[in-house]
């Protein structure tokens, strides 16, 4: 599973407990991430919930969970700089959520997964280049397998949909149908 070092640079002691906790968090992230977009796609298709309703209910649930989770944490006093950062973060998250939901609604969860995987791949690549985080050959092989499988599934699935979709009917011009019936 792990073909190279996973500890932070400069940390000499190998804390296996933190590695296991980190892997557990990553597994939970992947499970919830995979579940969320497919569930949202199902809501769009089966129940026909609007983008705005999904945003509202996700926001309300997040507020409740955050409130319950931080009940014992004191709220910081008013600091204009802190609250301007919080506002900017919240606004950018809301705009991103609009794009995410529209992408899932229009193109499906699989294409959205391909887009997000591409973003994560570019993030890994930039991290390797900018911060000089080397990857071992095993890590590159694993990364290639994951991205290759996802892209194959995305593009192969797109070709199957294009072949299986019924041909579109030509619109009937006004009066043409009556003329064909008479002759």
mmCIF file of C-alpha atoms in Angstrom:
data_model
loop_
_atom_site.group_PDB
_atom_site.id
_atom_site.type_symbol
_atom_site.label_atom_id
_atom_site.label_comp_id
_atom_site.label_asym_id
_atom_site.label_seq_id
_atom_site.Cartn_x
_atom_site.Cartn_y
_atom_site.Cartn_z
ATOM 1 C CA UNK A 1 0.000 0.000 0.000
ATOM 2 C CA UNK A 2 2.716 2.459 0.961
ATOM 3 C CA UNK A 3 5.749 2.272 -1.297
ATOM 4 C CA UNK A 4 7.648 5.223 0.100
ATOM 5 C CA UNK A 5 8.026 7.514 3.076
ATOM 6 C CA UNK A 6 4.864 9.198 4.329
ATOM 7 C CA UNK A 7 6.263 11.220 7.234
ATOM 8 C CA UNK A 8 6.682 14.966 7.118
ATOM 9 C CA UNK A 9 10.100 16.215 6.078
ATOM 10 C CA UNK A 10 12.398 16.908 9.014
ATOM 11 C CA UNK A 11 10.551 14.542 11.327
ATOM 12 C CA UNK A 12 13.113 11.937 12.209
ATOM 13 C CA UNK A 13 11.045 9.687 14.447
ATOM 14 C CA UNK A 14 8.691 7.412 12.583
ATOM 15 C CA UNK A 15 5.386 7.698 14.427
ATOM 16 C CA UNK A 16 3.398 4.726 13.150
ATOM 17 C CA UNK A 17 0.315 5.705 15.167
ATOM 18 C CA UNK A 18 -0.004 9.001 13.316
ATOM 19 C CA UNK A 19 0.536 7.228 9.991
ATOM 20 C CA UNK A 20 -2.293 4.812 10.759
ATOM 21 C CA UNK A 21 -4.572 7.661 11.881
ATOM 22 C CA UNK A 22 -3.724 9.579 8.710
ATOM 23 C CA UNK A 23 -4.482 6.562 6.538
ATOM 24 C CA UNK A 24 -7.787 6.085 8.369
ATOM 25 C CA UNK A 25 -8.742 9.696 7.755
ATOM 26 C CA UNK A 26 -7.805 9.318 4.077
ATOM 27 C CA UNK A 27 -9.976 6.194 3.748
ATOM 28 C CA UNK A 28 -12.923 8.021 5.361
ATOM 29 C CA UNK A 29 -12.373 10.971 3.014
ATOM 30 C CA UNK A 30 -12.422 8.675 -0.020
ATOM 31 C CA UNK A 31 -15.568 6.880 1.172
ATOM 32 C CA UNK A 32 -17.482 10.082 1.854
ATOM 33 C CA UNK A 33 -16.190 11.748 -1.310
ATOM 34 C CA UNK A 34 -17.317 8.841 -3.476
ATOM 35 C CA UNK A 35 -20.675 8.623 -1.715
ATOM 36 C CA UNK A 36 -21.475 12.343 -1.887
ATOM 37 C CA UNK A 37 -21.269 12.951 -5.634
ATOM 38 C CA UNK A 38 -23.113 9.752 -6.556
ATOM 39 C CA UNK A 39 -25.838 10.520 -4.003
ATOM 40 C CA UNK A 40 -26.178 14.067 -5.365
ATOM 41 C CA UNK A 41 -26.486 12.685 -8.895
ATOM 42 C CA UNK A 42 -29.238 10.334 -7.719
ATOM 43 C CA UNK A 43 -31.073 13.250 -6.078
ATOM 44 C CA UNK A 44 -30.912 15.218 -9.324
ATOM 45 C CA UNK A 45 -32.229 12.318 -11.420
ATOM 46 C CA UNK A 46 -34.721 10.515 -9.170
ATOM 47 C CA UNK A 47 -36.118 13.239 -6.906
ATOM 48 C CA UNK A 48 -35.253 16.221 -9.136
ATOM 49 C CA UNK A 49 -33.989 18.342 -6.267
ATOM 50 C CA UNK A 50 -32.683 21.724 -7.376
ATOM 51 C CA UNK A 51 -29.108 22.869 -6.927
ATOM 52 C CA UNK A 52 -30.242 25.586 -4.549
ATOM 53 C CA UNK A 53 -32.178 23.186 -2.312
ATOM 54 C CA UNK A 54 -29.172 20.906 -2.076
ATOM 55 C CA UNK A 55 -26.975 23.850 -1.115
ATOM 56 C CA UNK A 56 -29.492 25.003 1.494
ATOM 57 C CA UNK A 57 -29.849 21.621 3.181
ATOM 58 C CA UNK A 58 -26.127 20.835 3.085
ATOM 59 C CA UNK A 59 -25.428 24.261 4.601
ATOM 60 C CA UNK A 60 -28.024 23.792 7.343
ATOM 61 C CA UNK A 61 -26.744 20.326 8.219
ATOM 62 C CA UNK A 62 -23.141 21.585 8.235
ATOM 63 C CA UNK A 63 -24.147 24.423 10.541
ATOM 64 C CA UNK A 64 -25.834 22.015 12.958
ATOM 65 C CA UNK A 65 -22.908 19.574 12.948
ATOM 66 C CA UNK A 66 -20.391 22.392 13.379
ATOM 67 C CA UNK A 67 -22.453 23.889 16.199
ATOM 68 C CA UNK A 68 -22.697 20.559 17.999
ATOM 69 C CA UNK A 69 -19.019 19.825 17.485
ATOM 70 C CA UNK A 70 -17.848 23.203 18.716
ATOM 71 C CA UNK A 71 -20.280 23.666 21.627
ATOM 72 C CA UNK A 72 -17.434 23.515 24.137
ATOM 73 C CA UNK A 73 -15.121 25.767 22.094
ATOM 74 C CA UNK A 74 -15.424 29.476 22.843
ATOM 75 C CA UNK A 75 -16.241 31.757 19.924
ATOM 76 C CA UNK A 76 -13.374 34.173 19.237
ATOM 77 C CA UNK A 77 -13.955 37.858 19.910
ATOM 78 C CA UNK A 78 -14.542 40.217 17.031
ATOM 79 C CA UNK A 79 -11.379 40.527 14.986
ATOM 80 C CA UNK A 80 -12.017 42.196 11.617
ATOM 81 C CA UNK A 81 -9.131 40.371 9.954
ATOM 82 C CA UNK A 82 -10.294 36.948 11.206
ATOM 83 C CA UNK A 83 -13.878 37.512 10.146
ATOM 84 C CA UNK A 84 -12.844 38.876 6.735
ATOM 85 C CA UNK A 85 -10.892 35.641 6.184
ATOM 86 C CA UNK A 86 -13.861 33.578 7.354
ATOM 87 C CA UNK A 87 -16.178 35.490 5.017
ATOM 88 C CA UNK A 88 -13.818 35.040 2.047
ATOM 89 C CA UNK A 89 -13.476 31.323 2.786
ATOM 90 C CA UNK A 90 -17.247 30.878 3.121
ATOM 91 C CA UNK A 91 -17.975 32.844 -0.057
ATOM 92 C CA UNK A 92 -15.450 30.888 -2.098
ATOM 93 C CA UNK A 93 -16.817 27.587 -0.718
ATOM 94 C CA UNK A 94 -20.370 28.617 -1.684
ATOM 95 C CA UNK A 95 -19.332 29.569 -5.229
ATOM 96 C CA UNK A 96 -17.352 26.335 -5.566
ATOM 97 C CA UNK A 97 -20.395 24.378 -4.376
ATOM 98 C CA UNK A 98 -22.491 25.932 -7.148
ATOM 99 C CA UNK A 99 -19.978 24.785 -9.764
ATOM 100 C CA UNK A 100 -19.731 21.328 -8.192
ATOM 101 C CA UNK A 101 -23.491 20.794 -8.112
ATOM 102 C CA UNK A 102 -23.975 22.124 -11.647
ATOM 103 C CA UNK A 103 -21.227 19.827 -12.945
ATOM 104 C CA UNK A 104 -22.833 16.799 -11.278
ATOM 105 C CA UNK A 105 -26.296 17.791 -12.501
ATOM 106 C CA UNK A 106 -25.253 18.389 -16.116
ATOM 107 C CA UNK A 107 -22.522 15.769 -16.636
ATOM 108 C CA UNK A 108 -22.853 13.191 -13.827
ATOM 109 C CA UNK A 109 -20.794 12.013 -10.899
ATOM 110 C CA UNK A 110 -18.234 10.131 -12.989
ATOM 111 C CA UNK A 111 -17.117 13.168 -14.967
ATOM 112 C CA UNK A 112 -17.071 15.211 -11.760
ATOM 113 C CA UNK A 113 -14.805 12.549 -10.217
ATOM 114 C CA UNK A 114 -12.519 12.837 -13.251
ATOM 115 C CA UNK A 115 -12.357 16.620 -12.868
ATOM 116 C CA UNK A 116 -11.598 16.405 -9.148
ATOM 117 C CA UNK A 117 -9.043 13.651 -9.683
ATOM 118 C CA UNK A 118 -7.310 15.789 -12.297
ATOM 119 C CA UNK A 119 -7.233 18.644 -9.799
ATOM 120 C CA UNK A 120 -5.734 16.370 -7.146
ATOM 121 C CA UNK A 121 -3.207 14.970 -9.612
ATOM 122 C CA UNK A 122 -2.090 18.473 -10.577
ATOM 123 C CA UNK A 123 -1.873 19.367 -6.890
ATOM 124 C CA UNK A 124 0.396 16.355 -6.272
ATOM 125 C CA UNK A 125 2.491 17.196 -9.323
ATOM 126 C CA UNK A 126 2.894 20.848 -8.297
ATOM 127 C CA UNK A 127 3.761 19.795 -4.745
ATOM 128 C CA UNK A 128 6.477 17.520 -6.110
ATOM 129 C CA UNK A 129 7.876 20.277 -8.323
ATOM 130 C CA UNK A 130 7.526 23.375 -6.125
ATOM 131 C CA UNK A 131 8.284 21.871 -2.705
ATOM 132 C CA UNK A 132 10.584 19.122 -4.004
ATOM 133 C CA UNK A 133 8.561 16.257 -2.516
ATOM 134 C CA UNK A 134 9.915 13.209 -4.302
ATOM 135 C CA UNK A 135 7.714 10.228 -5.113
ATOM 136 C CA UNK A 136 9.097 6.709 -5.377
ATOM 137 C CA UNK A 137 8.548 4.580 -8.474
ATOM 138 C CA UNK A 138 5.889 2.609 -6.575
ATOM 139 C CA UNK A 139 4.030 5.805 -5.694
ATOM 140 C CA UNK A 140 4.164 6.954 -9.331
ATOM 141 C CA UNK A 141 2.913 3.527 -10.446
ATOM 142 C CA UNK A 142 0.014 3.666 -7.965
ATOM 143 C CA UNK A 143 -0.858 7.207 -9.013
ATOM 144 C CA UNK A 144 -0.791 6.203 -12.684
ATOM 145 C CA UNK A 145 -3.010 3.171 -12.049
ATOM 146 C CA UNK A 146 -5.627 5.216 -10.181
ATOM 147 C CA UNK A 147 -5.758 8.054 -12.711
ATOM 148 C CA UNK A 148 -5.554 5.699 -15.690
ATOM 149 C CA UNK A 149 -8.466 3.582 -14.438
ATOM 150 C CA UNK A 150 -10.596 6.625 -13.714
ATOM 151 C CA UNK A 151 -9.932 8.244 -17.083
ATOM 152 C CA UNK A 152 -10.543 4.949 -18.891
ATOM 153 C CA UNK A 153 -13.871 4.521 -17.100
ATOM 154 C CA UNK A 154 -14.845 8.141 -17.848
ATOM 155 C CA UNK A 155 -14.053 8.018 -21.549
ATOM 156 C CA UNK A 156 -15.257 4.440 -22.131
ATOM 157 C CA UNK A 157 -18.506 5.272 -20.314
ATOM 158 C CA UNK A 158 -18.967 8.363 -22.485
ATOM 159 C CA UNK A 159 -18.569 6.325 -25.683
ATOM 160 C CA UNK A 160 -21.093 3.716 -24.487
ATOM 161 C CA UNK A 161 -23.657 6.435 -23.708
ATOM 162 C CA UNK A 162 -23.152 8.010 -27.123
ATOM 163 C CA UNK A 163 -23.714 4.641 -28.888
ATOM 164 C CA UNK A 164 -26.730 3.619 -26.812
ATOM 165 C CA UNK A 165 -28.633 6.909 -26.963
ATOM 166 C CA UNK A 166 -31.542 6.816 -29.428
ATOM 167 C CA UNK A 167 -31.346 9.061 -32.491
ATOM 168 C CA UNK A 168 -33.017 12.412 -32.113
ATOM 169 C CA UNK A 169 -36.215 12.940 -34.058
ATOM 170 C CA UNK A 170 -36.337 15.763 -36.543
ATOM 171 C CA UNK A 171 -38.755 18.535 -35.605
ATOM 172 C CA UNK A 172 -41.881 18.601 -37.761
ATOM 173 C CA UNK A 173 -42.464 21.821 -39.632
ATOM 174 C CA UNK A 174 -45.889 23.399 -39.303
ATOM 175 C CA UNK A 175 -48.192 22.216 -42.081
ATOM 176 C CA UNK A 176 -45.706 19.622 -43.423
ATOM 177 C CA UNK A 177 -47.376 16.749 -41.540
ATOM 178 C CA UNK A 178 -50.768 17.569 -43.069
ATOM 179 C CA UNK A 179 -49.345 17.741 -46.609
ATOM 180 C CA UNK A 180 -47.674 14.341 -46.267
ATOM 181 C CA UNK A 181 -50.923 12.765 -45.065
ATOM 182 C CA UNK A 182 -52.923 14.177 -48.000
ATOM 183 C CA UNK A 183 -50.462 13.009 -50.685
#
